[in-house]
Amino acid sequence: GAGDDSDSLLVLAAASLTDAFDDMEIAFEVANPSVDVEISVAGSSAIGVQIEQGAPADVVALADTMPMDALAEAGLVENPSQFATNSMVLAVPIGNPGKVDDFEALSDAALFVGVCAPQVPCGRYAREVLDAAGVDASIDTEEPDVRSLAGKIAVGELDAGLVYATDVRSIPDRLVAIPLPDGVDVRAEYPIAIVSDTDDRDGARRFIDFVRSAAGQAILTDAGFGGA
Amino acid sequence: MGTDVAVSPKGLSAHIRLTRAGFSINADLEVEAGSTAALLGPNGAGKSSVLGAIAGFLELPAGSEISVTLAERSLEDTTARRWTPPEDRNIGVVFQEHLLFGHMTVLDNVAFGPRSTGSRTAEARRQAASWIELLGVSELSDRQPHELSGGQAQKIAIARALAASPDALLLDEPLAALDVAARSEVRRVLREQLDSFRGPRLLITHDPSDAFLLADTTFVIENGRITQRGTPDEIRRSPATPYVAALAGTNLYAGLAAHGSVLLADHDHTFTITDTSMTGSVLLTVHPTAVSLHPDCPSGSQRNVWNTTVELVEPLGDIVRITLGGPVPMAVDVTPAAVTSLGLRPSGPVWAAVKATEISATPA
Amino acid sequence: MGTDVAVSPKGLSAHIRLTRAGFSINADLEVEAGSTAALLGPNGAGKSSVLGAIAGFLELPAGSEISVTLAERSLEDTTARRWTPPEDRNIGVVFQEHLLFGHMTVLDNVAFGPRSTGSRTAEARRQAASWIELLGVSELSDRQPHELSGGQAQKIAIARALAASPDALLLDEPLAALDVAARSEVRRVLREQLDSFRGPRLLITHDPSDAFLLADTTFVIENGRITQRGTPDEIRRSPATPYVAALAGTNLYAGLAAHGSVLLADHDHTFTITDTSMTGSVLLTVHPTAVSLHPDCPSGSQRNVWNTTVELVEPLGDIVRITLGGPVPMAVDVTPAAVTSLGLRPSGPVWAAVKATEISATPA
Amino acid sequence: MRRPPAILLVLAVIGAALFVLPLIGLLGVTPWTDLGSLLTDDVVVDALRLSLITSVAAALCAAVLGVPLAWTLSRVEFRGRSLLRAVVTLPLVLPPVVGGAALLFALGRRGAVGEPLANATGFVLPFSTWGVILANTFVAMPFLVITVEGALSSADRRPEAAAASLGASPLTVFRRVTLPMIAPSLRAGIVLAWARALGEFGATVTFAGNLQGRTQTLPLAVFVSLDANRDAAIAISLLMVVVSVVVLVALRGRWWERTSP
Amino acid sequence: MRRPPAILLVLAVIGAALFVLPLIGLLGVTPWTDLGSLLTDDVVVDALRLSLITSVAAALCAAVLGVPLAWTLSRVEFRGRSLLRAVVTLPLVLPPVVGGAALLFALGRRGAVGEPLANATGFVLPFSTWGVILANTFVAMPFLVITVEGALSSADRRPEAAAASLGASPLTVFRRVTLPMIAPSLRAGIVLAWARALGEFGATVTFAGNLQGRTQTLPLAVFVSLDANRDAAIAISLLMVVVSVVVLVALRGRWWERTSP
Ligand SMILES: Nc1ncnc2c1ncn2[C@@H]1O[C@H](COP(=O)(O)OP(=O)(O)OP(=O)(O)O)[C@@H](O)[C@H]1O
Ligand SMILES: Nc1ncnc2c1ncn2[C@@H]1O[C@H](COP(=O)(O)OP(=O)(O)OP(=O)(O)O)[C@@H](O)[C@H]1O
Ligand SMILES: [Mg+2]
Ligand SMILES: [Mg+2]
């Protein structure tokens, strides 16, 4: 458990899981009244440092397999497994002020187009999407995280951008997804793992099982994630 | 009280009524162009406040009534809601605490006025250098103010005010920080400058020699009120308050006269005077040389004799000034020989005597 | 030069050698316990610096040599690398700019010393109140320092220093900011306090009357050097430098004597003296009353006659002091009648004459 | 009665606009109708309580440690003084996330100091309210140190000399003369440190995590709401603005106006 | 020759440890062997150049606009003065991301002022270097305003009166007397603003985005590297620390030490 409170289960979750894991917490606690789940969300990189520096956490859920593999290699987490996927979409603000009808429009220099930075997963995937579609996009910003990218599209600062399906789902009144061209299908994989140092291995196990259970998957699907 | 001074068109006239923090000032001043007025008063009498009101620095408390006119231009008139900012009054000020600009050299301090009124830097510096030379401190030109002694700083402050070629000059105790040698030297410079300066000059001081030596008119201010005005001579000859009398080197007492006796107002003592017809409030003047001192009770013609103690023995040039304690504080001048023969020393007992004819009485 | 003063075991002795920013100080002072020494000198002579060195405030430049001993305790000795911090020197200081603590009332300012040395607040306040009363300004107790006039502030600064019951007292021009009335009053209080104070007292001043009235010994400092030491009388009677002579109200000139003629060192003039045997460096003293002034070249027995201009006319009590300009600056005392009859005015021409017998010459 | 120079006023208005326009922008997108329900959510109430506690605690810690540090930097001569002075500005320059990571490297459970500390006492800073206070102190203290050091260095030293001559020990001089003399700057420094601590996000989330009721302060609550519940995020931001403006305006005259003549 | 009071030194050492320990922690995880290659990457070189340009530009903008604003707040009496004074601290309190969002609401392409501006002139602040400078100025200016206003409010007003009596207009008084008098605080304020602008991350990324060579400053480069290339992130953080320490130490004696006696 976290700190001195041994009944609670501390879950470190990537920021894009905020809403899904809020619901997850409630559902799990209903199912396991004796366990108090605490969710601490932060950027993937912050979670990585926290785990390395011995954060008193029990479960880690990230938005990318690479950092999780690194943690596993270092022996800091055990048995990472995929629990959700997310797909890339082309998002435009509601009303589509930039008149982006298809993927080719992304190469229009007059449009404001954003993607994630190549160093972060959604940027990696965005590049895969663009390569697959064969578009030489005129990029105005490479946002360090997908939330800030989705936010900029939502307020209309950007005319279009490549974000996750879950981002569009979480602000349906502001974002519209434009279908990707055929044959372009890039999926992000979300891994979850037990922290090696956990003092509640059983609780951690149970939480992960819950996430991967039908009930957990339903919550994730509801938030726009693809199944494991 | 005092003579009314008509002010010439080019002069300065100020009417100031204000109360702040329980201290109220009620003073009217007029200074003719080309003449120097001294504002003489004890510490805390309100001299600096009057200067602040004239120069436009004072934060005016509500209910103040100020009007200031200089060279026929009304600079301020609270009833007409007129107010001129300090920089447009063209009144030069030398401050009690010099207030040189710490981040400029002495030369640039003095050049500040000319530069502010439009001269170019080189020209302003040239003017400044000549003012500094006039005050005989050219070697200080390149120093920073914090490298000056108190007296040096004050000289530079005077040069700075003069260099701005103001219409009127206000000086707040400009000589207070100077040593005796520098003081008479700066006093000479000041007088030359004041004399060649065509506007009105107001000199604030608590030192009567400054007032008497440099001023054409003197205003005495006590506790926020002008208590006497006149030429230095008039003030010296007929002091109107004990403070002025002390300044003029004489003794003054207020009292109630009846049948040739005067019961002093502030002291538990009665003097005998010659004029038996006088009745009511009177002012008595006793010149310090008119009093004789004796080791024992003198048996002479003197009508006023009393026993007292010596408070202070001060050699003043060729005479020695003795200050007597109760019942009547009095300054007495004697010769150094008398001090020795009478064994006068602070706290020692002594008899004092003065003839009734030596006490001059005027109706108050 | 001057007499050597042996210092009693309880006294203060200070040896100061330092150079900063081109100005060097080289001064030895000794003050006996129970006596007051005055350190008298013109602006910028180094008086405040000497005080700073004794009190332990001065940032010492490299190469300084300081030793300070008080009541047989060596407070500082640069050769022995000994240094006592100011708070452990137990030296009371009254500063030239009063330096009251702006955030405390007057009462708490004065109570600061007793509190710092261990008294409890109530007791410290009680002591402070009695000191303030002694200086006659009880009504100021609850004010903030910025509500005081310059003179009031200085009185409180004196009370504050005395209330800390120091072993020695240093006063840096404590009367400079006071008006004439307050000055003689505070001077009296000071004298009482100085007299009842058992430790050594050092009074810094540029006002000779303070030095002569309050001090037992006087050190004259000019340009960082002690130029004369002695009792006020000795100094007045035989001034060793022109500065001291001017203070003592007389005229002093250095020169080279040969065959009854003295060529002045600092002025382009020669005086005739009676002693024809004197040769080499001499000091000449000319008393201001020994000089006579004339509208035209006087044809009399005087051996020294020269044409000059009037620089300054200053009434001093019953006489008038005339300051003459080049070739020999000289102070001359005349009667007011003479001023009128000779038409003496600044910048006016005049002839001066002095008999050879009236010029006293001593080997320098 | 004074006419302020026009050029200064024009520049001042532009400068003020830079602060006022974003505030107006924020007010323009504020969900006024839902404000009540958004702000009474217990996430917000917990975060507000925690934010007030930790920001005040951090401001006090910053004062207790920062004033002596400022005094030492200004009054004690030692080798490396200007290096230390520069290091004090570290939290200003370092992106807060990196600052939080650096704190973890030093004071985390595996940190150079944190590990021996945890082994000896069992006391773990990260993911505790103490950790929030530490992270807040870390980012807020430079403000106080720099403000106070500036005041100390430009203060008139002569009253301190006067106090010493009255027998006051250096500590007494510090307490009774130096501190009151720089009181306005000290107050300004504390207010600055408090405001910075109130808004602190990056170092806190990295060092102390983001746990409702324990380490989730208002800025962290804004962060978790940004995605899905933008209205809540804006409402909380507005709450922070209101809290700080209310505090600063209430302290007006006492903390901001000059107290000495 | 002075012995500083022990209690002050002890507290100062604890305070200093709070800054020194994280720095040591950071140095402990620095990839020393790869440092050269990590820092000569053209992403880093571009970011360094952009950071230096924008932080200096922001510090200058903050001075040009902030000094008149501080002067107005301290010297001109007007309604809402203490409210404005509180609003100036907004960027301190607001989490930078929210600050950036507020800037977007006001000055973004769709912002209240930004949209008309873009329609009229075609000039778009977000996603441009100008936007970075604006965001940096926004977060950095409070430091300058607060520092300078404190100095103005506690400054001796009498030299200003003396200058006015010499015929100097209010603007001349401001330029030639007031500004030089508060020069040490002004310098400190500029340095603070510069350091804050150098470390600025949240508002910049939110308002101006992140594009190498145009809007990607060092902190943004650090942030995007944190995930994939921690060593690079730490190397760049260290570079920022070194840049600011070098600048601050180099300016020592001129900017930090008191200049007037
Ligand atoms: N800022 C202030 N607030 C309230 N009272 C003040 C203030 N400044 C001065 N006073 C009071 O006003 C009175 C007049 O002060 P002012 O400075 O004008 O006297 P002064 O004649 O110049 O004295 P001094 O010769 O000592 O300089 C004094 O009683 C003083 O205590
Ligand atoms: N901080 C300083 N740095 C350099 N020189 C200084 C400094 N302070 C004073 N001086 C110079 O040292 C000399 C002695 O100054 P000091 O203040 O001791 O004189 P003083 O005798 O007290 O003069 P005053 O009667 O004007 O107060 C002067 O020439 C002055 O210009
Ligand atoms: Mg005055
Ligand atoms: Mg001095």
Short mmCIF file of N, CA, C and O in Angstrom, two decimals, chain B residues 56-90:
data_model
loop_
_atom_site.label_atom_id
_atom_site.label_comp_id
_atom_site.label_asym_id
_atom_site.label_seq_id
_atom_site.Cartn_x
_atom_site.Cartn_y
_atom_site.Cartn_z
N GLY B 56 6.19 72.99 -2.81
CA GLY B 56 5.21 72.08 -3.43
C GLY B 56 5.45 70.62 -3.11
O GLY B 56 4.91 69.75 -3.77
N PHE B 57 6.26 70.34 -2.07
CA PHE B 57 6.56 68.95 -1.73
C PHE B 57 5.57 68.34 -0.76
O PHE B 57 5.42 67.12 -0.70
N LEU B 58 4.97 69.19 0.05
CA LEU B 58 4.20 68.68 1.18
C LEU B 58 2.93 67.99 0.72
O LEU B 58 2.18 68.51 -0.10
N GLU B 59 2.69 66.78 1.25
CA GLU B 59 1.39 66.14 1.09
C GLU B 59 0.43 66.97 1.93
O GLU B 59 0.55 67.01 3.15
N LEU B 60 -0.52 67.62 1.29
CA LEU B 60 -1.37 68.52 2.07
C LEU B 60 -2.48 67.74 2.76
O LEU B 60 -3.23 67.02 2.12
N PRO B 61 -2.59 67.88 4.10
CA PRO B 61 -3.72 67.27 4.79
C PRO B 61 -5.01 67.98 4.35
O PRO B 61 -4.97 69.15 3.91
N ALA B 62 -6.14 67.27 4.41
CA ALA B 62 -7.40 67.89 4.04
C ALA B 62 -7.62 69.14 4.90
O ALA B 62 -7.24 69.17 6.06
N GLY B 63 -8.21 70.16 4.31
CA GLY B 63 -8.51 71.37 5.07
C GLY B 63 -7.37 72.37 5.09
O GLY B 63 -7.48 73.42 5.71
N SER B 64 -6.27 72.04 4.41
CA SER B 64 -5.16 72.99 4.36
C SER B 64 -5.55 74.18 3.49
O SER B 64 -6.31 74.04 2.53
N GLU B 65 -5.01 75.34 3.83
CA GLU B 65 -5.18 76.51 2.97
C GLU B 65 -3.79 77.02 2.64
O GLU B 65 -3.06 77.49 3.52
N ILE B 66 -3.44 76.90 1.38
CA ILE B 66 -2.11 77.34 0.98
C ILE B 66 -2.27 78.27 -0.21
O ILE B 66 -3.06 78.00 -1.12
N SER B 67 -1.57 79.40 -0.18
CA SER B 67 -1.43 80.12 -1.43
C SER B 67 -0.01 80.63 -1.54
O SER B 67 0.57 81.13 -0.59
N VAL B 68 0.56 80.41 -2.70
CA VAL B 68 1.95 80.78 -2.95
C VAL B 68 2.00 81.56 -4.25
O VAL B 68 1.48 81.11 -5.27
N THR B 69 2.59 82.76 -4.20
CA THR B 69 2.73 83.57 -5.40
C THR B 69 4.19 83.93 -5.56
O THR B 69 4.83 84.35 -4.59
N LEU B 70 4.70 83.74 -6.76
CA LEU B 70 6.09 84.08 -7.02
C LEU B 70 6.16 84.86 -8.32
O LEU B 70 5.67 84.40 -9.35
N ALA B 71 6.76 86.04 -8.27
CA ALA B 71 6.91 86.89 -9.45
C ALA B 71 5.58 87.05 -10.18
O ALA B 71 5.48 86.81 -11.38
N GLU B 72 4.54 87.41 -9.40
CA GLU B 72 3.20 87.67 -9.93
C GLU B 72 2.51 86.45 -10.49
O GLU B 72 1.41 86.54 -11.03
N ARG B 73 3.16 85.27 -10.36
CA ARG B 73 2.54 84.05 -10.85
C ARG B 73 2.00 83.30 -9.64
O ARG B 73 2.74 83.04 -8.69
N SER B 74 0.72 82.96 -9.66
CA SER B 74 0.17 82.21 -8.55
C SER B 74 0.53 80.74 -8.74
O SER B 74 0.10 80.09 -9.68
N LEU B 75 1.39 80.24 -7.86
CA LEU B 75 1.86 78.85 -8.00
C LEU B 75 0.90 77.87 -7.37
O LEU B 75 0.81 76.72 -7.77
N GLU B 76 0.21 78.35 -6.36
CA GLU B 76 -0.69 77.45 -5.65
C GLU B 76 -1.75 78.29 -4.97
O GLU B 76 -1.49 79.38 -4.47
N ASP B 77 -2.98 77.77 -5.00
CA ASP B 77 -4.06 78.47 -4.32
C ASP B 77 -5.14 77.43 -4.05
O ASP B 77 -5.87 77.03 -4.96
N THR B 78 -5.19 76.96 -2.84
CA THR B 78 -6.10 75.85 -2.54
C THR B 78 -7.55 76.26 -2.77
O THR B 78 -8.36 75.44 -3.18
N THR B 79 -7.89 77.55 -2.52
CA THR B 79 -9.28 77.94 -2.73
C THR B 79 -9.64 77.88 -4.21
O THR B 79 -10.75 77.53 -4.58
N ALA B 80 -8.67 78.22 -5.08
CA ALA B 80 -8.94 78.16 -6.52
C ALA B 80 -8.54 76.79 -7.09
O ALA B 80 -8.50 76.62 -8.30
N ARG B 81 -8.19 75.84 -6.22
CA ARG B 81 -7.76 74.50 -6.63
C ARG B 81 -6.61 74.58 -7.63
O ARG B 81 -6.52 73.78 -8.56
N ARG B 82 -5.77 75.56 -7.48
CA ARG B 82 -4.62 75.67 -8.37
C ARG B 82 -3.41 75.05 -7.70
O ARG B 82 -3.18 75.24 -6.51
N TRP B 83 -2.67 74.29 -8.46
CA TRP B 83 -1.46 73.69 -7.92
C TRP B 83 -0.44 73.54 -9.03
O TRP B 83 -0.77 73.07 -10.13
N THR B 84 0.76 74.00 -8.78
CA THR B 84 1.83 73.87 -9.76
C THR B 84 2.82 72.84 -9.25
O THR B 84 3.20 72.89 -8.07
N PRO B 85 3.19 71.88 -10.07
CA PRO B 85 4.14 70.88 -9.58
C PRO B 85 5.50 71.52 -9.29
O PRO B 85 5.85 72.54 -9.88
N PRO B 86 6.26 70.90 -8.38
CA PRO B 86 7.54 71.48 -7.95
C PRO B 86 8.45 71.87 -9.10
O PRO B 86 9.07 72.94 -9.07
N GLU B 87 8.52 70.99 -10.14
CA GLU B 87 9.49 71.26 -11.20
C GLU B 87 9.12 72.47 -12.03
O GLU B 87 9.95 73.01 -12.75
N ASP B 88 7.85 72.90 -11.95
CA ASP B 88 7.46 74.09 -12.71
C ASP B 88 7.44 75.35 -11.86
O ASP B 88 7.07 76.42 -12.33
N ARG B 89 7.77 75.20 -10.58
CA ARG B 89 7.76 76.39 -9.73
C ARG B 89 9.04 77.20 -9.91
O ARG B 89 9.09 78.37 -9.60
N ASN B 90 10.08 76.51 -10.39
CA ASN B 90 11.37 77.15 -10.53
C ASN B 90 11.85 77.76 -9.23
O ASN B 90 12.29 78.91 -9.17
#
